[in-house]
Amino acid sequence: MQQQLIKSEKLKAVEQMGAAISHEIRNPLTAASGFVQLLQDDYLPRQKRKEYLSIVKDELLSAEKVIQDYLTFAKPDIGKLEEINVKSELRQIISILQPLANQNSVEILTDFSIIGYIRGDKQKFRQCFVNIIKNAIESMPNGGHLTIFTKFSQSVVTIVIEDTGEGMTNEQLAQLGEPFYSTKGKNGTGLGLMVVYGIVRAMNGTIRVNSELGAGTSFHITFPTISSIRKKS
Ligand code: ADP
Ligand code: MG
C-alpha cells in the first residue's frame, strides 16, 4: 500500500516534469526556427541578419539550460540503485563545476574526512548536487567561499553546501523547489531545485535550507547510509 503510494507519487512527479520540460524547450525552439525562416530571405539587411542570429543563439542557449538543469531526471528509468561513495562522487561533481567557480572567483573548500556510502541512482545524485552547487556559485557573482562537507552519524549522512552569496528572504525560501521559480530572469530556468527536491525525495532523503539575505545560504541534504561507515583506503 505504502509502496504503491510512493510509486504513483513518483510517476506523477515525472509526468509533471515531463510536461514542464517539453513546454520550456518547445518555446525557445519554436522561436529559433521562426527566426531561421526569416534569415532565409536573401535580401535581409545585414543589421537585421545580425539581430536575428543573436536571437536564435539566445533561444538555443535557453533550451540548452533547461536540458542541463533537467538532464538525468528526464530519463525514463526511475531508481536504478547502486552503491554511491559520497566522497568520491562529490569530488567528481566539484571538478565538473570548478571552471564555473573560477569564472566567479569562488573558492571551494571541502572536508570529506570520513568515507560513507548511500544507495541510489548515481546520475541523479550527480544532477542533484550539480544543480545545488551551481546555484551556490551563481549566488556569488563577485566571488566568495563555497564550503562543502559531510557529516556522518550511525544511520545517515548529511551533505552541507554553504555559500557566502546573496542569500534569500523568508518569502524566497518558501518558494524554493516550485517549478519555474527563478530570480535570474533569462539566465534561469526555475527547474533546477524542482529536480533536486524530486530526486532527494525519491532517494528517501530530506532537505533543509538556511539563508540570510546578504550573508549566504546553506543547503543540508540528508540520506540514509548503507551500513554507516566502511574503512577503505
Ligand atoms: P534557476 O537557478 O534557474 O533560477 P533553481 O530552481 O535552480 O532555478 O533556483 C531557483 C531560485 O532559488 C534561484 O533563482 C534563486 O533565486 C534561488 N536560489 C537557489 N539557490 C540559491 C543560493 N544558494 N543562494 C541564493 N539564492 C538561491
Ligand atoms: Mg539553478
mmCIF file of C-alpha atoms and ligand atoms in Angstrom:
data_model
loop_
_atom_site.group_PDB
_atom_site.id
_atom_site.type_symbol
_atom_site.label_atom_id
_atom_site.label_comp_id
_atom_site.label_asym_id
_atom_site.label_seq_id
_atom_site.Cartn_x
_atom_site.Cartn_y
_atom_site.Cartn_z
ATOM 1 C CA MET A 1 0.000 0.000 0.000
ATOM 2 C CA GLN A 2 2.665 2.426 1.145
ATOM 3 C CA GLN A 3 4.918 1.290 -1.716
ATOM 4 C CA GLN A 4 2.168 1.853 -4.253
ATOM 5 C CA LEU A 5 1.550 5.327 -2.957
ATOM 6 C CA ILE A 6 5.219 6.224 -3.320
ATOM 7 C CA LYS A 7 5.312 4.822 -6.836
ATOM 8 C CA SER A 8 2.290 6.777 -8.012
ATOM 9 C CA GLU A 9 3.733 9.936 -6.465
ATOM 10 C CA LYS A 10 6.959 9.374 -8.356
ATOM 11 C CA LEU A 11 5.116 8.823 -11.598
ATOM 12 C CA LYS A 12 3.105 11.961 -11.043
ATOM 13 C CA ALA A 13 6.295 13.925 -10.422
ATOM 14 C CA VAL A 14 7.879 12.561 -13.581
ATOM 15 C CA GLU A 15 4.799 13.365 -15.653
ATOM 16 C CA GLN A 16 4.676 16.875 -14.277
ATOM 17 C CA MET A 17 8.325 17.426 -15.058
ATOM 18 C CA GLY A 18 7.965 15.922 -18.494
ATOM 19 C CA ALA A 19 5.214 18.387 -19.304
ATOM 20 C CA ALA A 20 7.184 21.266 -17.851
ATOM 21 C CA ILE A 21 10.345 20.493 -19.754
ATOM 22 C CA SER A 22 8.733 19.922 -23.123
ATOM 23 C CA HIS A 23 6.934 23.244 -22.763
ATOM 24 C CA GLU A 24 10.107 25.042 -21.711
ATOM 25 C CA ILE A 25 12.116 23.586 -24.564
ATOM 26 C CA ARG A 26 9.493 23.844 -27.255
ATOM 27 C CA ASN A 27 9.005 27.601 -26.788
ATOM 28 C CA PRO A 28 12.599 28.650 -27.475
ATOM 29 C CA LEU A 29 12.963 26.107 -30.269
ATOM 30 C CA THR A 30 9.820 27.392 -31.974
ATOM 31 C CA ALA A 31 11.101 30.950 -31.669
ATOM 32 C CA ALA A 32 14.527 29.950 -33.024
ATOM 33 C CA SER A 33 13.105 28.153 -36.016
ATOM 34 C CA GLY A 34 10.859 31.146 -36.768
ATOM 35 C CA PHE A 35 13.872 33.425 -36.973
ATOM 36 C CA VAL A 36 15.816 30.901 -39.029
ATOM 37 C CA GLN A 37 12.971 31.078 -41.524
ATOM 38 C CA LEU A 38 13.255 34.878 -41.635
ATOM 39 C CA LEU A 39 17.003 34.508 -42.153
ATOM 40 C CA GLN A 40 16.392 32.594 -45.372
ATOM 41 C CA ASP A 41 15.459 35.878 -47.066
ATOM 42 C CA ASP A 42 18.375 36.740 -49.367
ATOM 43 C CA TYR A 43 17.552 40.454 -49.270
ATOM 44 C CA LEU A 44 17.514 40.759 -45.479
ATOM 45 C CA PRO A 45 19.606 43.801 -44.447
ATOM 46 C CA ARG A 46 22.889 42.975 -42.766
ATOM 47 C CA GLN A 47 21.853 44.571 -39.476
ATOM 48 C CA LYS A 48 18.623 42.542 -39.292
ATOM 49 C CA ARG A 49 20.561 39.388 -40.109
ATOM 50 C CA LYS A 50 22.874 40.022 -37.153
ATOM 51 C CA GLU A 51 19.965 40.777 -34.855
ATOM 52 C CA TYR A 52 18.063 37.618 -35.823
ATOM 53 C CA LEU A 53 21.133 35.424 -35.476
ATOM 54 C CA SER A 54 21.689 36.701 -31.975
ATOM 55 C CA ILE A 55 18.058 35.935 -31.086
ATOM 56 C CA VAL A 56 18.448 32.399 -32.465
ATOM 57 C CA LYS A 57 21.571 31.936 -30.373
ATOM 58 C CA ASP A 58 19.826 33.165 -27.188
ATOM 59 C CA GLU A 59 16.839 30.928 -27.749
ATOM 60 C CA LEU A 60 19.007 27.855 -28.333
ATOM 61 C CA LEU A 61 21.010 28.651 -25.201
ATOM 62 C CA SER A 62 17.823 28.910 -23.213
ATOM 63 C CA ALA A 63 16.670 25.475 -24.420
ATOM 64 C CA GLU A 64 20.092 24.090 -23.528
ATOM 65 C CA LYS A 65 19.846 25.494 -19.995
ATOM 66 C CA VAL A 66 16.572 23.689 -19.412
ATOM 67 C CA ILE A 67 18.127 20.427 -20.544
ATOM 68 C CA GLN A 68 21.135 20.995 -18.290
ATOM 69 C CA ASP A 69 19.027 21.580 -15.187
ATOM 70 C CA TYR A 70 16.800 18.642 -16.005
ATOM 71 C CA LEU A 71 19.116 16.229 -17.757
ATOM 72 C CA THR A 72 19.059 12.993 -15.812
ATOM 73 C CA PHE A 73 15.628 13.206 -14.303
ATOM 74 C CA ALA A 74 14.157 13.210 -17.771
ATOM 75 C CA LYS A 75 15.395 9.648 -18.201
ATOM 76 C CA PRO A 76 12.529 7.209 -18.112
ATOM 77 C CA ASP A 77 14.168 4.631 -15.823
ATOM 78 C CA ILE A 78 13.343 5.523 -12.244
ATOM 79 C CA GLY A 79 15.529 4.383 -9.431
ATOM 80 C CA LYS A 80 18.446 2.383 -10.774
ATOM 81 C CA LEU A 81 20.017 1.530 -7.436
ATOM 82 C CA GLU A 82 23.768 1.499 -6.935
ATOM 83 C CA GLU A 83 26.185 1.989 -4.083
ATOM 84 C CA ILE A 84 27.274 5.605 -4.066
ATOM 85 C CA ASN A 85 30.566 6.596 -2.491
ATOM 86 C CA VAL A 86 29.533 10.041 -1.290
ATOM 87 C CA LYS A 87 33.029 11.419 -1.048
ATOM 88 C CA SER A 88 34.279 10.372 -4.473
ATOM 89 C CA GLU A 89 31.028 11.399 -6.190
ATOM 90 C CA LEU A 90 31.178 14.834 -4.608
ATOM 91 C CA ARG A 91 34.799 15.193 -5.687
ATOM 92 C CA GLN A 92 33.838 14.447 -9.294
ATOM 93 C CA ILE A 93 30.948 16.889 -9.215
ATOM 94 C CA ILE A 94 33.222 19.597 -7.836
ATOM 95 C CA SER A 95 35.747 19.019 -10.605
ATOM 96 C CA ILE A 96 32.971 19.450 -13.175
ATOM 97 C CA LEU A 97 31.993 22.785 -11.617
ATOM 98 C CA GLN A 98 35.493 24.099 -10.855
ATOM 99 C CA PRO A 99 35.673 26.157 -14.088
ATOM 100 C CA LEU A 100 32.380 27.910 -13.237
ATOM 101 C CA ALA A 101 33.723 28.618 -9.734
ATOM 102 C CA ASN A 102 36.935 30.050 -11.188
ATOM 103 C CA GLN A 103 34.940 32.299 -13.507
ATOM 104 C CA ASN A 104 33.131 33.766 -10.486
ATOM 105 C CA SER A 105 36.270 33.926 -8.288
ATOM 106 C CA VAL A 106 34.689 31.451 -5.924
ATOM 107 C CA GLU A 107 36.997 29.439 -3.706
ATOM 108 C CA ILE A 108 35.838 25.899 -2.932
ATOM 109 C CA LEU A 109 36.721 24.402 0.443
ATOM 110 C CA THR A 110 35.932 20.779 1.228
ATOM 111 C CA ASP A 111 36.057 18.447 4.193
ATOM 112 C CA PHE A 112 35.153 14.828 3.456
ATOM 113 C CA SER A 113 37.210 13.106 6.099
ATOM 114 C CA ILE A 114 35.025 10.040 6.595
ATOM 115 C CA ILE A 115 34.084 7.558 3.890
ATOM 116 C CA GLY A 116 30.426 6.713 3.635
ATOM 117 C CA TYR A 117 28.036 5.011 1.234
ATOM 118 C CA ILE A 118 24.419 5.557 0.354
ATOM 119 C CA ARG A 119 22.135 3.708 -2.040
ATOM 120 C CA GLY A 120 20.677 5.476 -5.031
ATOM 121 C CA ASP A 121 20.958 6.403 -8.672
ATOM 122 C CA LYS A 122 24.429 7.863 -9.327
ATOM 123 C CA GLN A 123 23.375 10.038 -12.239
ATOM 124 C CA LYS A 124 20.524 11.532 -10.305
ATOM 125 C CA PHE A 125 22.765 12.104 -7.303
ATOM 126 C CA ARG A 126 25.129 13.958 -9.603
ATOM 127 C CA GLN A 127 22.330 16.007 -11.172
ATOM 128 C CA CYS A 128 21.075 16.933 -7.750
ATOM 129 C CA PHE A 129 24.383 18.270 -6.447
ATOM 130 C CA VAL A 130 25.361 19.902 -9.730
ATOM 131 C CA ASN A 131 22.144 21.919 -9.521
ATOM 132 C CA ILE A 132 22.629 22.905 -5.858
ATOM 133 C CA ILE A 133 26.310 23.793 -6.244
ATOM 134 C CA LYS A 134 25.680 25.706 -9.474
ATOM 135 C CA ASN A 135 23.120 27.857 -7.660
ATOM 136 C CA ALA A 136 25.561 28.471 -4.816
ATOM 137 C CA ILE A 137 28.264 29.619 -7.253
ATOM 138 C CA GLU A 138 25.784 31.765 -9.168
ATOM 139 C CA SER A 139 24.798 33.481 -5.909
ATOM 140 C CA MET A 140 28.376 34.810 -5.641
ATOM 141 C CA PRO A 141 28.971 36.720 -8.911
ATOM 142 C CA ASN A 142 31.663 38.808 -7.229
ATOM 143 C CA GLY A 143 33.446 35.924 -5.564
ATOM 144 C CA GLY A 144 33.175 34.236 -2.210
ATOM 145 C CA HIS A 145 33.597 30.947 -0.406
ATOM 146 C CA LEU A 146 31.829 27.708 -1.095
ATOM 147 C CA THR A 147 32.213 25.147 1.676
ATOM 148 C CA ILE A 148 31.150 21.564 1.086
ATOM 149 C CA PHE A 149 31.371 18.980 3.834
ATOM 150 C CA THR A 150 29.793 15.764 5.014
ATOM 151 C CA LYS A 151 28.634 14.696 8.455
ATOM 152 C CA PHE A 152 28.076 11.011 9.143
ATOM 153 C CA SER A 153 26.149 9.625 12.030
ATOM 154 C CA GLN A 154 25.228 5.969 12.512
ATOM 155 C CA SER A 155 22.450 5.779 10.000
ATOM 156 C CA VAL A 156 22.533 8.998 7.978
ATOM 157 C CA VAL A 157 24.876 11.224 6.061
ATOM 158 C CA THR A 158 24.295 14.950 5.772
ATOM 159 C CA ILE A 159 25.909 16.822 2.907
ATOM 160 C CA VAL A 160 26.242 20.535 3.597
ATOM 161 C CA ILE A 161 26.738 23.142 0.868
ATOM 162 C CA GLU A 162 27.385 26.583 2.246
ATOM 163 C CA ASP A 163 27.899 29.792 0.294
ATOM 164 C CA THR A 164 28.712 33.385 1.188
ATOM 165 C CA GLY A 165 26.417 34.685 -1.534
ATOM 166 C CA GLU A 166 23.439 36.991 -1.775
ATOM 167 C CA GLY A 167 21.149 34.884 0.428
ATOM 168 C CA MET A 168 17.355 34.843 0.409
ATOM 169 C CA THR A 169 14.389 36.368 2.218
ATOM 170 C CA ASN A 170 11.912 34.094 4.007
ATOM 171 C CA GLU A 171 9.451 34.632 1.152
ATOM 172 C CA GLN A 172 12.065 33.486 -1.358
ATOM 173 C CA LEU A 173 12.978 30.500 0.821
ATOM 174 C CA ALA A 174 9.354 29.424 0.900
ATOM 175 C CA GLN A 175 9.223 29.262 -2.886
ATOM 176 C CA LEU A 176 12.273 27.027 -3.374
ATOM 177 C CA GLY A 177 11.517 23.956 -5.441
ATOM 178 C CA GLU A 178 8.442 25.406 -7.110
ATOM 179 C CA PRO A 179 8.556 24.873 -10.864
ATOM 180 C CA PHE A 180 9.719 27.997 -12.755
ATOM 181 C CA TYR A 181 10.516 29.937 -9.605
ATOM 182 C CA SER A 182 13.634 31.888 -10.545
ATOM 183 C CA THR A 183 15.105 35.288 -9.714
ATOM 184 C CA LYS A 184 17.607 35.108 -12.589
ATOM 185 C CA GLY A 185 15.450 36.333 -15.442
ATOM 186 C CA LYS A 186 16.509 34.858 -18.747
ATOM 187 C CA ASN A 187 19.598 33.325 -17.136
ATOM 188 C CA GLY A 188 17.455 30.983 -15.043
ATOM 189 C CA THR A 189 15.019 28.155 -15.664
ATOM 190 C CA GLY A 190 13.490 27.722 -12.219
ATOM 191 C CA LEU A 191 13.684 23.975 -12.793
ATOM 192 C CA GLY A 192 16.959 23.169 -11.024
ATOM 193 C CA LEU A 193 15.631 22.909 -7.492
ATOM 194 C CA MET A 194 12.378 21.290 -8.555
ATOM 195 C CA VAL A 195 14.535 18.488 -9.953
ATOM 196 C CA VAL A 196 16.635 18.455 -6.749
ATOM 197 C CA TYR A 197 13.595 18.110 -4.490
ATOM 198 C CA GLY A 198 12.223 15.324 -6.691
ATOM 199 C CA ILE A 199 15.484 13.370 -6.636
ATOM 200 C CA VAL A 200 16.072 13.746 -2.889
ATOM 201 C CA ARG A 201 12.536 12.611 -2.139
ATOM 202 C CA ALA A 202 12.920 9.605 -4.436
ATOM 203 C CA MET A 203 16.138 8.657 -2.586
ATOM 204 C CA ASN A 204 14.398 8.882 0.817
ATOM 205 C CA GLY A 205 16.347 11.978 1.725
ATOM 206 C CA THR A 206 15.428 15.329 3.242
ATOM 207 C CA ILE A 207 16.460 18.924 2.536
ATOM 208 C CA ARG A 208 16.859 21.775 4.978
ATOM 209 C CA VAL A 209 17.835 25.266 3.846
ATOM 210 C CA ASN A 210 19.074 28.161 5.971
ATOM 211 C CA SER A 211 19.587 31.557 4.434
ATOM 212 C CA GLU A 212 20.241 35.134 5.375
ATOM 213 C CA LEU A 213 19.901 37.967 2.927
ATOM 214 C CA GLY A 214 23.300 39.452 2.135
ATOM 215 C CA ALA A 215 25.156 36.805 4.152
ATOM 216 C CA GLY A 216 24.705 33.449 2.455
ATOM 217 C CA THR A 217 22.858 30.188 2.236
ATOM 218 C CA SER A 218 23.386 26.623 3.380
ATOM 219 C CA PHE A 219 21.724 23.514 1.989
ATOM 220 C CA HIS A 220 21.681 20.427 4.248
ATOM 221 C CA ILE A 221 20.772 17.234 2.430
ATOM 222 C CA THR A 222 20.398 14.082 4.491
ATOM 223 C CA PHE A 223 20.291 10.497 3.168
ATOM 224 C CA PRO A 224 20.195 7.149 4.956
ATOM 225 C CA THR A 225 23.583 5.395 4.728
ATOM 226 C CA ILE A 226 24.021 1.767 3.683
ATOM 227 C CA SER A 227 25.957 0.393 6.624
ATOM 228 C CA SER A 228 27.154 3.606 8.157
ATOM 229 C CA ILE A 229 30.897 3.732 7.717
ATOM 230 C CA ARG A 230 33.356 1.425 5.948
ATOM 231 C CA LYS A 231 37.072 1.565 6.310
ATOM 232 C CA LYS A 232 38.649 1.696 2.874
ATOM 233 C CA SER A 233 41.678 3.494 1.536
HETATM 234 P P1 ADP B 1 17.453 28.893 -11.511
HETATM 235 O O1 ADP B 1 18.831 28.632 -10.969
HETATM 236 O O2 ADP B 1 17.330 28.533 -12.945
HETATM 237 O O3 ADP B 1 16.963 30.286 -11.201
HETATM 238 P P2 ADP B 1 16.650 26.983 -9.480
HETATM 239 O O4 ADP B 1 15.449 26.134 -9.349
HETATM 240 O O5 ADP B 1 17.970 26.298 -9.562
HETATM 241 O O6 ADP B 1 16.418 27.908 -10.757
HETATM 242 O O7 ADP B 1 16.681 28.009 -8.290
HETATM 243 C C1 ADP B 1 15.525 28.803 -8.028
HETATM 244 C C2 ADP B 1 15.863 30.092 -7.303
HETATM 245 O O8 ADP B 1 16.264 29.822 -5.964
HETATM 246 C C3 ADP B 1 17.017 30.887 -7.886
HETATM 247 O O9 ADP B 1 16.611 31.687 -8.986
HETATM 248 C C4 ADP B 1 17.463 31.718 -6.680
HETATM 249 O O10 ADP B 1 16.646 32.852 -6.531
HETATM 250 C C5 ADP B 1 17.168 30.804 -5.504
HETATM 251 N N1 ADP B 1 18.388 30.131 -5.002
HETATM 252 C C6 ADP B 1 18.701 28.831 -5.133
HETATM 253 N N2 ADP B 1 19.879 28.541 -4.542
HETATM 254 C C7 ADP B 1 20.334 29.711 -4.014
HETATM 255 C C8 ADP B 1 21.508 30.098 -3.270
HETATM 256 N N3 ADP B 1 22.471 29.218 -2.958
HETATM 257 N N4 ADP B 1 21.618 31.402 -2.895
HETATM 258 C C9 ADP B 1 20.667 32.298 -3.192
HETATM 259 N N5 ADP B 1 19.542 32.004 -3.894
HETATM 260 C C10 ADP B 1 19.366 30.728 -4.299
HETATM 261 MG MG MG B 2 19.723 26.719 -10.813
#
